[in-house]
Amino acid sequence: MESELLLSLIVFLPALAALVLMLPLFSNQRPDAIRLLSLAATVAVFLLTVWMALDRPAGSDASTRFQVGEASMQDTFARDWIPSFNIYYFMGVDGISFTLVLLTSFVTMLSMGASWNITKHVKAYCILFLLLETGMLGVFLALDFFLFYVFWEVMLLPMYFLIGVWGGPRREYAAIKFFLFTLVGSVLMLIAILMLYFNSDLGRLSRDQLQASRVPNSVVQQVEQGGTEPIHTFNLLALAQMGQLPDSPFDKELWLGHSLQWWAFILLFIGFAIKVPVVPVHTWLPDAHVEAPTPISMILAGILLKMGGYGIIRICYPICPDAGYDLAYVVAGIGVLSMVYGAFAAMSQKDFKRLVAYSSVSHMGYVILGIGVWTAWAGTDYNSDYWSMGMNGAMFQMIAHGISSAGMFFLVGVIYDRVHHRNLDEFGGLFAKMPVYSGLAFGIFFAGLGLPGLCGFIGEVFVTLSVWTYSQALAVISASVVILTAGYILWTLQRVYLGPEYKGPHEDGIYPITPREIAIAAPLLAFAILFGVYPSAVFRYMTPSINKTVGDLATWTKEVKQPRIEAERSSEMELAQKP
Amino acid sequence: MSFQELIANLQYDTVDVSLSLFRPELAICATIVVMLLARLPRIRIDAFYVALVGSAVALWFAAPWRYLAAGATEAAGPQEIFTGMLIFDGLTVYFRSVLLLFAVLFIVMTRLSGIPDREDGADFYTLILGGTLGMCIMASANHLFTVFLGVEMASVPSYALAGMLKGRRQASEAALKYSVYGAGAAGVMLYGISLLGGALGSVHIPTMVTQLASMPAEALAERQTVLMLGGLMTMVGLAFKLSAVPFHFWCPDVFEGASAEVNAFLSVASKAAALALLLRVAIGFGHLPQQPAVENHVPPAAQAAVTAAQATLVSDAPYSAQEKANDDGLSPTRDYMVGIIALIAAITCTFGNLAAYAQTNIKRLFAYSTIAHAGYMMMPVAAAVALLGRDPPMAEKCVAALAFYVGVYLFMNLAAFAIIAFLRNAMRSEQIADYAGLVRHSPGLVVCFSIILISLIGLPFFSGFIAKYWAFYVLVPAQLIWLLVVGGLNTALSLFYYLRVIKTMTMDPEPADRLPVDFSMISAEGVYVALVSLPIVVLGLWPDPLMRWVDAACRQLVN
């Protein structure tokens, strides 16, 4: 299959299905037809991504399947979209985005399966759900900054309605809060996008760099013909190349003594950090999670939060490395703050879902920490291995958290469907009543806890280890968060599943887990175990690309940043020596 | 020049050059006359058909597809017509087409929504077309007299339209408020024009700006106060038409008092014309006209020679021309205008968005939304003026941003007011609270309305996003980052009240005391709403065709 067709199909198949669902043929009188068609669309997307993940048959290099071991972008294609603004329909995958695409299609499929007990306005629900999937996949596949932004915004509306119409009692408040937080973030991002765009110039790149950035040939020719006018671009790969030039066009001073890229980094980072979310801009998350219906919570925790991390890895650091280097400690500090705050907040919750939501804040803190640890220099030696380890850990943590948090939210939803409350103090004794469910829950909560042998462990260990060479204080704090995590998860398990008897209302409503529910929880647990004992299943796809990203930045640190720092230092020394 | 020659020149200019380019306006004039005749007891044709055919013919003459097609404007070029009173260029064509397209769609809408009734039809359409005529003149004004003339020709019918709902106290109050306010603003503006004219010795904009640029420094210093005051007072008239803060007070009251149909006219056509006029004045005073400005038209041979000379000059040395433009003595004027326009834009936008929160009446909400959007649309004008000296092609891009915004805004607000009018007919209410749970009665209508509102917020994939993006985009090269930040934050602010309407329609339970809603998408009204909403989606996904048109329209604006 052509890569253009394949990637477009992956992104737009759900939207097409949504269009089909809009036909009057489907009515709310026969909800199962609507659900089955939506499920079929999500399954089809999942199968397409799985097909891509399969190894290429030997000897066929024309295949569009994902090539394991290739670090750069694959399956790229670009088409004119809005030529007046140099905006392209430009997509592609590398290891970083591909694993997240797989996660997205997988979790979306499962949460569609979990949507069977949505009975209100099924048609509208399914249409919005499918549009949401298009937006999410588009964000991970877009390589044009404008296209990325468009998909990023496209997700907001379906999410708003899905929380606001199908959510819990305070759904409207939660929905608008989610919308407003994210919109503020994306407006800041838009400002940064425009600043970067107007200071970009493809003419600064060499022919090789242009080709590596997959700039279309017509534009390459235009660049080579030269001219005094700069050629602006939204191409994320080209912007990254420019950001890492020794005399980057983004280095010029903008305001208050800081460079353009410093401000762009701040704006972009706030935009992404809101999505992650990190403390102190996390407050939308507990509300949104608590009010959202179960399948939407799964998507929110499993995928939407990953977009923030993805944006930081793909956009913030490569395009604004100078600011990234200078602000590394701030970023890492924010990560640690989120970890600690999230863990303590989780511990004090009375609401089961709110607890899981705060655990997400805490776990996503590892991601920020792992990304932020800029240890291209270990002592006096040049060595980027630890940073690369942290980045790999952060990416792995995103995948692992996608699996475990989606599972945790689903399991909370299962018990909520039966007893219609989430008050942690009113559970207990569920093990006796629902043994299979409790077994699955133990597995998935342990995965969230980071028990060795389950997926949560790998990411946490990688991140914590990598921090040691950067800052021992942060390493000690982040390692001790593991104790807090264990504390709140074990305490939760004890209060909910153990104990002699169930203490809350609706006791007679409790029935064993259904096969449909098992079919959703079991794959999540299976992957949690698989990734725990065989992490290479994930690393084989993403490590080459992560190492390349880190390698490029490390080279930049060595060749550009270090001389710059030394020059600054010596000029300061001179100043100091003058009487 | 002897009297004979003068007459000959005038005749040549009027008959051979100007009138053929003035055909759309002439078509409207003819329509108005026919409509008045059609009232005679013997004839008795429904004014609706006359108005519809007349405005369609005018649109046909405006012919954007001919003038704005690839490569067409290069041939035509900007032309002063009627001895320099008006200017004919791509922008004239574009704005005239927008106004006339709006007139056609609007007339169809009024038929469907039933205001005006048959008796009032002739009056109503005469006022509408008369106003449109004034707006066309605003869009092509090149002389402060035509500026004033256009503003008055557009305003006076609007006063009457605001009071069209006879017997409603609110409507009469609105009309009175509007006309008193309008008269005041017009007086101030006229005074401003006379001050400017007195200080510069002419009211023909290109002549004035040439005067201004060539004025020695001490003379300029002497007249600075007069000039600044005159500029400020002229701006008052424009700000009134734009409903910009602090001259916006009429807007919510008029919108609440007048019918939704009239609101559509005021918020789209009137606004588009006011922005075009602002552009004409701001761009006109912001750069030197290339050709020596003469009030009387030169015969074709001489003009051709001038144009040819210009063409070689421009093609030989684009950069030197640009550098010259850098030092044309107008940068203080430009800085002054940028300051005023940007400040008013920022305040208008913020005020509109903040005041819209508390509204419970949908028409009042849209009044504030209109105010806010006037603010967004003034931002690229500020950017255009700021870039005129530095980077003329980019300045044209700014104007194109505004033109695109106006084109998109036409569909958004027309469709919104059409829905408001149809819903008023269906359930006799214009309160937002009565829209609650509407999704259960007519999901199609709610989807259309939601698309419009989301597009007004500026979210993709709808055309409002592209328009807003473009308007913000040009602020960066104009180095108006603070304005960009203001605009961005305003987008977040505006989220609340637009989304509240959507929330009410989709999430709230239906009120018990509402009349039963009688609206189906499978009806003329429903199809109309769908058709007018369609461009909002299509232009969001595929904006390129309209972008080409606006680019063509602005290509020769700045020399």
mmCIF file with all atom_site columns, N, CA and C in Angstrom, chain A residues 491-538:
data_model
loop_
_atom_site.group_PDB
_atom_site.id
_atom_site.type_symbol
_atom_site.label_atom_id
_atom_site.label_alt_id
_atom_site.label_comp_id
_atom_site.label_asym_id
_atom_site.label_entity_id
_atom_site.label_seq_id
_atom_site.pdbx_PDB_ins_code
_atom_site.Cartn_x
_atom_site.Cartn_y
_atom_site.Cartn_z
_atom_site.occupancy
_atom_site.B_iso_or_equiv
_atom_site.pdbx_formal_charge
_atom_site.auth_seq_id
_atom_site.auth_comp_id
_atom_site.auth_asym_id
_atom_site.auth_atom_id
_atom_site.pdbx_PDB_model_num
ATOM 1   N N  . TRP A 1 491 ? -2.852  0.591   49.736 1.00 0.00 ? 491 TRP A N  1
ATOM 2   C CA . TRP A 1 491 ? -3.917  0.980   50.656 1.00 0.00 ? 491 TRP A CA 1
ATOM 3   C C  . TRP A 1 491 ? -5.270  0.907   49.935 1.00 0.00 ? 491 TRP A C  1
ATOM 4   N N  . THR A 1 492 ? -5.288  1.358   48.673 1.00 0.00 ? 492 THR A N  1
ATOM 5   C CA . THR A 1 492 ? -6.513  1.302   47.890 1.00 0.00 ? 492 THR A CA 1
ATOM 6   C C  . THR A 1 492 ? -6.975  -0.139  47.697 1.00 0.00 ? 492 THR A C  1
ATOM 7   N N  . LEU A 1 493 ? -6.026  -0.971  47.301 1.00 0.00 ? 493 LEU A N  1
ATOM 8   C CA . LEU A 1 493 ? -6.392  -2.373  47.078 1.00 0.00 ? 493 LEU A CA 1
ATOM 9   C C  . LEU A 1 493 ? -6.978  -2.979  48.348 1.00 0.00 ? 493 LEU A C  1
ATOM 10  N N  . GLN A 1 494 ? -6.337  -2.595  49.439 1.00 0.00 ? 494 GLN A N  1
ATOM 11  C CA . GLN A 1 494 ? -6.810  -3.135  50.716 1.00 0.00 ? 494 GLN A CA 1
ATOM 12  C C  . GLN A 1 494 ? -8.230  -2.674  51.018 1.00 0.00 ? 494 GLN A C  1
ATOM 13  N N  . ARG A 1 495 ? -8.471  -1.389  50.806 1.00 0.00 ? 495 ARG A N  1
ATOM 14  C CA . ARG A 1 495 ? -9.783  -0.853  51.155 1.00 0.00 ? 495 ARG A CA 1
ATOM 15  C C  . ARG A 1 495 ? -10.872 -1.359  50.216 1.00 0.00 ? 495 ARG A C  1
ATOM 16  N N  . VAL A 1 496 ? -10.515 -1.596  48.958 1.00 0.00 ? 496 VAL A N  1
ATOM 17  C CA . VAL A 1 496 ? -11.554 -1.943  47.987 1.00 0.00 ? 496 VAL A CA 1
ATOM 18  C C  . VAL A 1 496 ? -11.778 -3.442  47.912 1.00 0.00 ? 496 VAL A C  1
ATOM 19  N N  . TYR A 1 497 ? -10.692 -4.189  47.798 1.00 0.00 ? 497 TYR A N  1
ATOM 20  C CA . TYR A 1 497 ? -10.856 -5.597  47.447 1.00 0.00 ? 497 TYR A CA 1
ATOM 21  C C  . TYR A 1 497 ? -10.755 -6.528  48.643 1.00 0.00 ? 497 TYR A C  1
ATOM 22  N N  . LEU A 1 498 ? -9.953  -6.155  49.617 1.00 0.00 ? 498 LEU A N  1
ATOM 23  C CA . LEU A 1 498 ? -9.751  -7.061  50.743 1.00 0.00 ? 498 LEU A CA 1
ATOM 24  C C  . LEU A 1 498 ? -10.772 -6.778  51.830 1.00 0.00 ? 498 LEU A C  1
ATOM 25  N N  . GLY A 1 499 ? -10.635 -7.385  52.915 1.00 0.00 ? 499 GLY A N  1
ATOM 26  C CA . GLY A 1 499 ? -11.584 -7.177  54.016 1.00 0.00 ? 499 GLY A CA 1
ATOM 27  C C  . GLY A 1 499 ? -12.671 -8.232  53.979 1.00 0.00 ? 499 GLY A C  1
ATOM 28  N N  . PRO A 1 500 ? -13.373 -8.355  55.110 1.00 0.00 ? 500 PRO A N  1
ATOM 29  C CA . PRO A 1 500 ? -14.337 -9.448  55.228 1.00 0.00 ? 500 PRO A CA 1
ATOM 30  C C  . PRO A 1 500 ? -15.598 -9.219  54.411 1.00 0.00 ? 500 PRO A C  1
ATOM 31  N N  . GLU A 1 501 ? -16.072 -7.967  54.339 1.00 0.00 ? 501 GLU A N  1
ATOM 32  C CA . GLU A 1 501 ? -17.382 -7.825  53.701 1.00 0.00 ? 501 GLU A CA 1
ATOM 33  C C  . GLU A 1 501 ? -17.483 -6.463  53.023 1.00 0.00 ? 501 GLU A C  1
ATOM 34  N N  . TYR A 1 502 ? -18.399 -6.399  52.085 1.00 0.00 ? 502 TYR A N  1
ATOM 35  C CA . TYR A 1 502 ? -18.672 -5.154  51.381 1.00 0.00 ? 502 TYR A CA 1
ATOM 36  C C  . TYR A 1 502 ? -19.531 -4.250  52.255 1.00 0.00 ? 502 TYR A C  1
ATOM 37  N N  . LYS A 1 503 ? -19.115 -2.956  52.407 1.00 0.00 ? 503 LYS A N  1
ATOM 38  C CA . LYS A 1 503 ? -19.762 -2.104  53.400 1.00 0.00 ? 503 LYS A CA 1
ATOM 39  C C  . LYS A 1 503 ? -20.731 -1.097  52.799 1.00 0.00 ? 503 LYS A C  1
ATOM 40  N N  . GLY A 1 504 ? -20.719 -0.950  51.451 1.00 0.00 ? 504 GLY A N  1
ATOM 41  C CA . GLY A 1 504 ? -21.456 0.152   50.854 1.00 0.00 ? 504 GLY A CA 1
ATOM 42  C C  . GLY A 1 504 ? -22.857 -0.214  50.404 1.00 0.00 ? 504 GLY A C  1
ATOM 43  N N  . PRO A 1 505 ? -23.485 0.717   49.715 1.00 0.00 ? 505 PRO A N  1
ATOM 44  C CA . PRO A 1 505 ? -24.839 0.489   49.198 1.00 0.00 ? 505 PRO A CA 1
ATOM 45  C C  . PRO A 1 505 ? -24.833 -0.444  47.984 1.00 0.00 ? 505 PRO A C  1
ATOM 46  N N  . HIS A 1 506 ? -26.023 -0.835  47.570 1.00 0.00 ? 506 HIS A N  1
ATOM 47  C CA . HIS A 1 506 ? -26.244 -1.657  46.369 1.00 0.00 ? 506 HIS A CA 1
ATOM 48  C C  . HIS A 1 506 ? -25.487 -2.970  46.425 1.00 0.00 ? 506 HIS A C  1
ATOM 49  N N  . GLU A 1 507 ? -25.490 -3.576  47.561 1.00 0.00 ? 507 GLU A N  1
ATOM 50  C CA . GLU A 1 507 ? -24.707 -4.810  47.675 1.00 0.00 ? 507 GLU A CA 1
ATOM 51  C C  . GLU A 1 507 ? -25.259 -5.899  46.770 1.00 0.00 ? 507 GLU A C  1
ATOM 52  N N  . ASP A 1 508 ? -26.581 -5.939  46.648 1.00 0.00 ? 508 ASP A N  1
ATOM 53  C CA . ASP A 1 508 ? -27.165 -6.997  45.832 1.00 0.00 ? 508 ASP A CA 1
ATOM 54  C C  . ASP A 1 508 ? -26.984 -6.736  44.338 1.00 0.00 ? 508 ASP A C  1
ATOM 55  N N  . GLY A 1 509 ? -26.516 -5.510  43.981 1.00 0.00 ? 509 GLY A N  1
ATOM 56  C CA . GLY A 1 509 ? -26.277 -5.226  42.561 1.00 0.00 ? 509 GLY A CA 1
ATOM 57  C C  . GLY A 1 509 ? -24.963 -5.822  42.065 1.00 0.00 ? 509 GLY A C  1
ATOM 58  N N  . ILE A 1 510 ? -24.162 -6.378  42.962 1.00 0.00 ? 510 ILE A N  1
ATOM 59  C CA . ILE A 1 510 ? -22.849 -6.860  42.548 1.00 0.00 ? 510 ILE A CA 1
ATOM 60  C C  . ILE A 1 510 ? -22.978 -8.214  41.879 1.00 0.00 ? 510 ILE A C  1
ATOM 61  N N  . TYR A 1 511 ? -22.536 -8.302  40.654 1.00 0.00 ? 511 TYR A N  1
ATOM 62  C CA . TYR A 1 511 ? -22.518 -9.586  39.957 1.00 0.00 ? 511 TYR A CA 1
ATOM 63  C C  . TYR A 1 511 ? -21.131 -9.756  39.346 1.00 0.00 ? 511 TYR A C  1
ATOM 64  N N  . PRO A 1 512 ? -20.765 -10.993 39.025 1.00 0.00 ? 512 PRO A N  1
ATOM 65  C CA . PRO A 1 512 ? -19.406 -11.225 38.533 1.00 0.00 ? 512 PRO A CA 1
ATOM 66  C C  . PRO A 1 512 ? -19.146 -10.494 37.222 1.00 0.00 ? 512 PRO A C  1
ATOM 67  N N  . ILE A 1 513 ? -17.884 -10.353 36.924 1.00 0.00 ? 513 ILE A N  1
ATOM 68  C CA . ILE A 1 513 ? -17.472 -9.638  35.713 1.00 0.00 ? 513 ILE A CA 1
ATOM 69  C C  . ILE A 1 513 ? -17.995 -10.394 34.484 1.00 0.00 ? 513 ILE A C  1
ATOM 70  N N  . THR A 1 514 ? -18.434 -9.624  33.474 1.00 0.00 ? 514 THR A N  1
ATOM 71  C CA . THR A 1 514 ? -18.996 -10.261 32.278 1.00 0.00 ? 514 THR A CA 1
ATOM 72  C C  . THR A 1 514 ? -17.893 -10.576 31.273 1.00 0.00 ? 514 THR A C  1
ATOM 73  N N  . PRO A 1 515 ? -18.157 -11.469 30.345 1.00 0.00 ? 515 PRO A N  1
ATOM 74  C CA . PRO A 1 515 ? -17.139 -11.795 29.333 1.00 0.00 ? 515 PRO A CA 1
ATOM 75  C C  . PRO A 1 515 ? -16.690 -10.558 28.548 1.00 0.00 ? 515 PRO A C  1
ATOM 76  N N  . ARG A 1 516 ? -17.624 -9.646  28.246 1.00 0.00 ? 516 ARG A N  1
ATOM 77  C CA . ARG A 1 516 ? -17.226 -8.455  27.497 1.00 0.00 ? 516 ARG A CA 1
ATOM 78  C C  . ARG A 1 516 ? -16.217 -7.648  28.304 1.00 0.00 ? 516 ARG A C  1
ATOM 79  N N  . GLU A 1 517 ? -16.467 -7.538  29.602 1.00 0.00 ? 517 GLU A N  1
ATOM 80  C CA . GLU A 1 517 ? -15.539 -6.784  30.443 1.00 0.00 ? 517 GLU A CA 1
ATOM 81  C C  . GLU A 1 517 ? -14.183 -7.478  30.537 1.00 0.00 ? 517 GLU A C  1
ATOM 82  N N  . ILE A 1 518 ? -14.244 -8.809  30.616 1.00 0.00 ? 518 ILE A N  1
ATOM 83  C CA . ILE A 1 518 ? -12.966 -9.537  30.644 1.00 0.00 ? 518 ILE A CA 1
ATOM 84  C C  . ILE A 1 518 ? -12.210 -9.304  29.350 1.00 0.00 ? 518 ILE A C  1
ATOM 85  N N  . ALA A 1 519 ? -12.963 -9.288  28.248 1.00 0.00 ? 519 ALA A N  1
ATOM 86  C CA . ALA A 1 519 ? -12.310 -9.125  26.949 1.00 0.00 ? 519 ALA A CA 1
ATOM 87  C C  . ALA A 1 519 ? -11.617 -7.770  26.849 1.00 0.00 ? 519 ALA A C  1
ATOM 88  N N  . ILE A 1 520 ? -12.010 -6.811  27.666 1.00 0.00 ? 520 ILE A N  1
ATOM 89  C CA . ILE A 1 520 ? -11.327 -5.517  27.630 1.00 0.00 ? 520 ILE A CA 1
ATOM 90  C C  . ILE A 1 520 ? -10.183 -5.471  28.638 1.00 0.00 ? 520 ILE A C  1
ATOM 91  N N  . ALA A 1 521 ? -10.432 -5.986  29.827 1.00 0.00 ? 521 ALA A N  1
ATOM 92  C CA . ALA A 1 521 ? -9.397  -5.885  30.861 1.00 0.00 ? 521 ALA A CA 1
ATOM 93  C C  . ALA A 1 521 ? -8.255  -6.871  30.613 1.00 0.00 ? 521 ALA A C  1
ATOM 94  N N  . ALA A 1 522 ? -8.588  -8.060  30.138 1.00 0.00 ? 522 ALA A N  1
ATOM 95  C CA . ALA A 1 522 ? -7.547  -9.082  30.001 1.00 0.00 ? 522 ALA A CA 1
ATOM 96  C C  . ALA A 1 522 ? -6.435  -8.678  29.027 1.00 0.00 ? 522 ALA A C  1
ATOM 97  N N  . PRO A 1 523 ? -6.759  -8.137  27.831 1.00 0.00 ? 523 PRO A N  1
ATOM 98  C CA . PRO A 1 523 ? -5.653  -7.727  26.955 1.00 0.00 ? 523 PRO A CA 1
ATOM 99  C C  . PRO A 1 523 ? -4.771  -6.668  27.602 1.00 0.00 ? 523 PRO A C  1
ATOM 100 N N  . LEU A 1 524 ? -5.374  -5.769  28.354 1.00 0.00 ? 524 LEU A N  1
ATOM 101 C CA . LEU A 1 524 ? -4.572  -4.733  29.009 1.00 0.00 ? 524 LEU A CA 1
ATOM 102 C C  . LEU A 1 524 ? -3.605  -5.373  29.997 1.00 0.00 ? 524 LEU A C  1
ATOM 103 N N  . LEU A 1 525 ? -4.124  -6.321  30.795 1.00 0.00 ? 525 LEU A N  1
ATOM 104 C CA . LEU A 1 525 ? -3.243  -6.989  31.754 1.00 0.00 ? 525 LEU A CA 1
ATOM 105 C C  . LEU A 1 525 ? -2.175  -7.797  31.029 1.00 0.00 ? 525 LEU A C  1
ATOM 106 N N  . ALA A 1 526 ? -2.594  -8.451  29.941 1.00 0.00 ? 526 ALA A N  1
ATOM 107 C CA . ALA A 1 526 ? -1.627  -9.268  29.195 1.00 0.00 ? 526 ALA A CA 1
ATOM 108 C C  . ALA A 1 526 ? -0.477  -8.396  28.710 1.00 0.00 ? 526 ALA A C  1
ATOM 109 N N  . PHE A 1 527 ? -0.822  -7.206  28.165 1.00 0.00 ? 527 PHE A N  1
ATOM 110 C CA . PHE A 1 527 ? 0.258   -6.336  27.684 1.00 0.00 ? 527 PHE A CA 1
ATOM 111 C C  . PHE A 1 527 ? 1.074   -5.781  28.843 1.00 0.00 ? 527 PHE A C  1
ATOM 112 N N  . ALA A 1 528 ? 0.410   -5.520  29.965 1.00 0.00 ? 528 ALA A N  1
ATOM 113 C CA . ALA A 1 528 ? 1.152   -5.027  31.124 1.00 0.00 ? 528 ALA A CA 1
ATOM 114 C C  . ALA A 1 528 ? 2.204   -6.056  31.537 1.00 0.00 ? 528 ALA A C  1
ATOM 115 N N  . ILE A 1 529 ? 1.828   -7.326  31.487 1.00 0.00 ? 529 ILE A N  1
ATOM 116 C CA . ILE A 1 529 ? 2.799   -8.363  31.858 1.00 0.00 ? 529 ILE A CA 1
ATOM 117 C C  . ILE A 1 529 ? 3.858   -8.516  30.770 1.00 0.00 ? 529 ILE A C  1
ATOM 118 N N  . LEU A 1 530 ? 3.392   -8.563  29.524 1.00 0.00 ? 530 LEU A N  1
ATOM 119 C CA . LEU A 1 530 ? 4.334   -8.759  28.415 1.00 0.00 ? 530 LEU A CA 1
ATOM 120 C C  . LEU A 1 530 ? 5.404   -7.667  28.419 1.00 0.00 ? 530 LEU A C  1
ATOM 121 N N  . PHE A 1 531 ? 4.978   -6.402  28.532 1.00 0.00 ? 531 PHE A N  1
ATOM 122 C CA . PHE A 1 531 ? 5.958   -5.314  28.499 1.00 0.00 ? 531 PHE A CA 1
ATOM 123 C C  . PHE A 1 531 ? 6.828   -5.321  29.742 1.00 0.00 ? 531 PHE A C  1
ATOM 124 N N  . GLY A 1 532 ? 6.325   -5.906  30.834 1.00 0.00 ? 532 GLY A N  1
ATOM 125 C CA . GLY A 1 532 ? 7.127   -5.975  32.040 1.00 0.00 ? 532 GLY A CA 1
ATOM 126 C C  . GLY A 1 532 ? 8.236   -6.999  31.929 1.00 0.00 ? 532 GLY A C  1
ATOM 127 N N  . VAL A 1 533 ? 7.932   -8.136  31.344 1.00 0.00 ? 533 VAL A N  1
ATOM 128 C CA . VAL A 1 533 ? 8.963   -9.174  31.268 1.00 0.00 ? 533 VAL A CA 1
ATOM 129 C C  . VAL A 1 533 ? 9.754   -9.077  29.977 1.00 0.00 ? 533 VAL A C  1
ATOM 130 N N  . TYR A 1 534 ? 9.181   -8.461  28.957 1.00 0.00 ? 534 TYR A N  1
ATOM 131 C CA . TYR A 1 534 ? 9.893   -8.386  27.683 1.00 0.00 ? 534 TYR A CA 1
ATOM 132 C C  . TYR A 1 534 ? 9.788   -6.970  27.136 1.00 0.00 ? 534 TYR A C  1
ATOM 133 N N  . PRO A 1 535 ? 10.460  -6.015  27.791 1.00 0.00 ? 535 PRO A N  1
ATOM 134 C CA . PRO A 1 535 ? 10.321  -4.611  27.369 1.00 0.00 ? 535 PRO A CA 1
ATOM 135 C C  . PRO A 1 535 ? 10.819  -4.363  25.952 1.00 0.00 ? 535 PRO A C  1
ATOM 136 N N  . SER A 1 536 ? 11.662  -5.243  25.441 1.00 0.00 ? 536 SER A N  1
ATOM 137 C CA . SER A 1 536 ? 12.163  -5.024  24.081 1.00 0.00 ? 536 SER A CA 1
ATOM 138 C C  . SER A 1 536 ? 11.045  -4.989  23.061 1.00 0.00 ? 536 SER A C  1
ATOM 139 N N  . ALA A 1 537 ? 9.910   -5.610  23.404 1.00 0.00 ? 537 ALA A N  1
ATOM 140 C CA . ALA A 1 537 ? 8.790   -5.563  22.483 1.00 0.00 ? 537 ALA A CA 1
ATOM 141 C C  . ALA A 1 537 ? 8.430   -4.128  22.155 1.00 0.00 ? 537 ALA A C  1
ATOM 142 N N  . VAL A 1 538 ? 8.646   -3.222  23.097 1.00 0.00 ? 538 VAL A N  1
ATOM 143 C CA . VAL A 1 538 ? 8.383   -1.811  22.837 1.00 0.00 ? 538 VAL A CA 1
ATOM 144 C C  . VAL A 1 538 ? 9.656   -1.112  22.379 1.00 0.00 ? 538 VAL A C  1
#
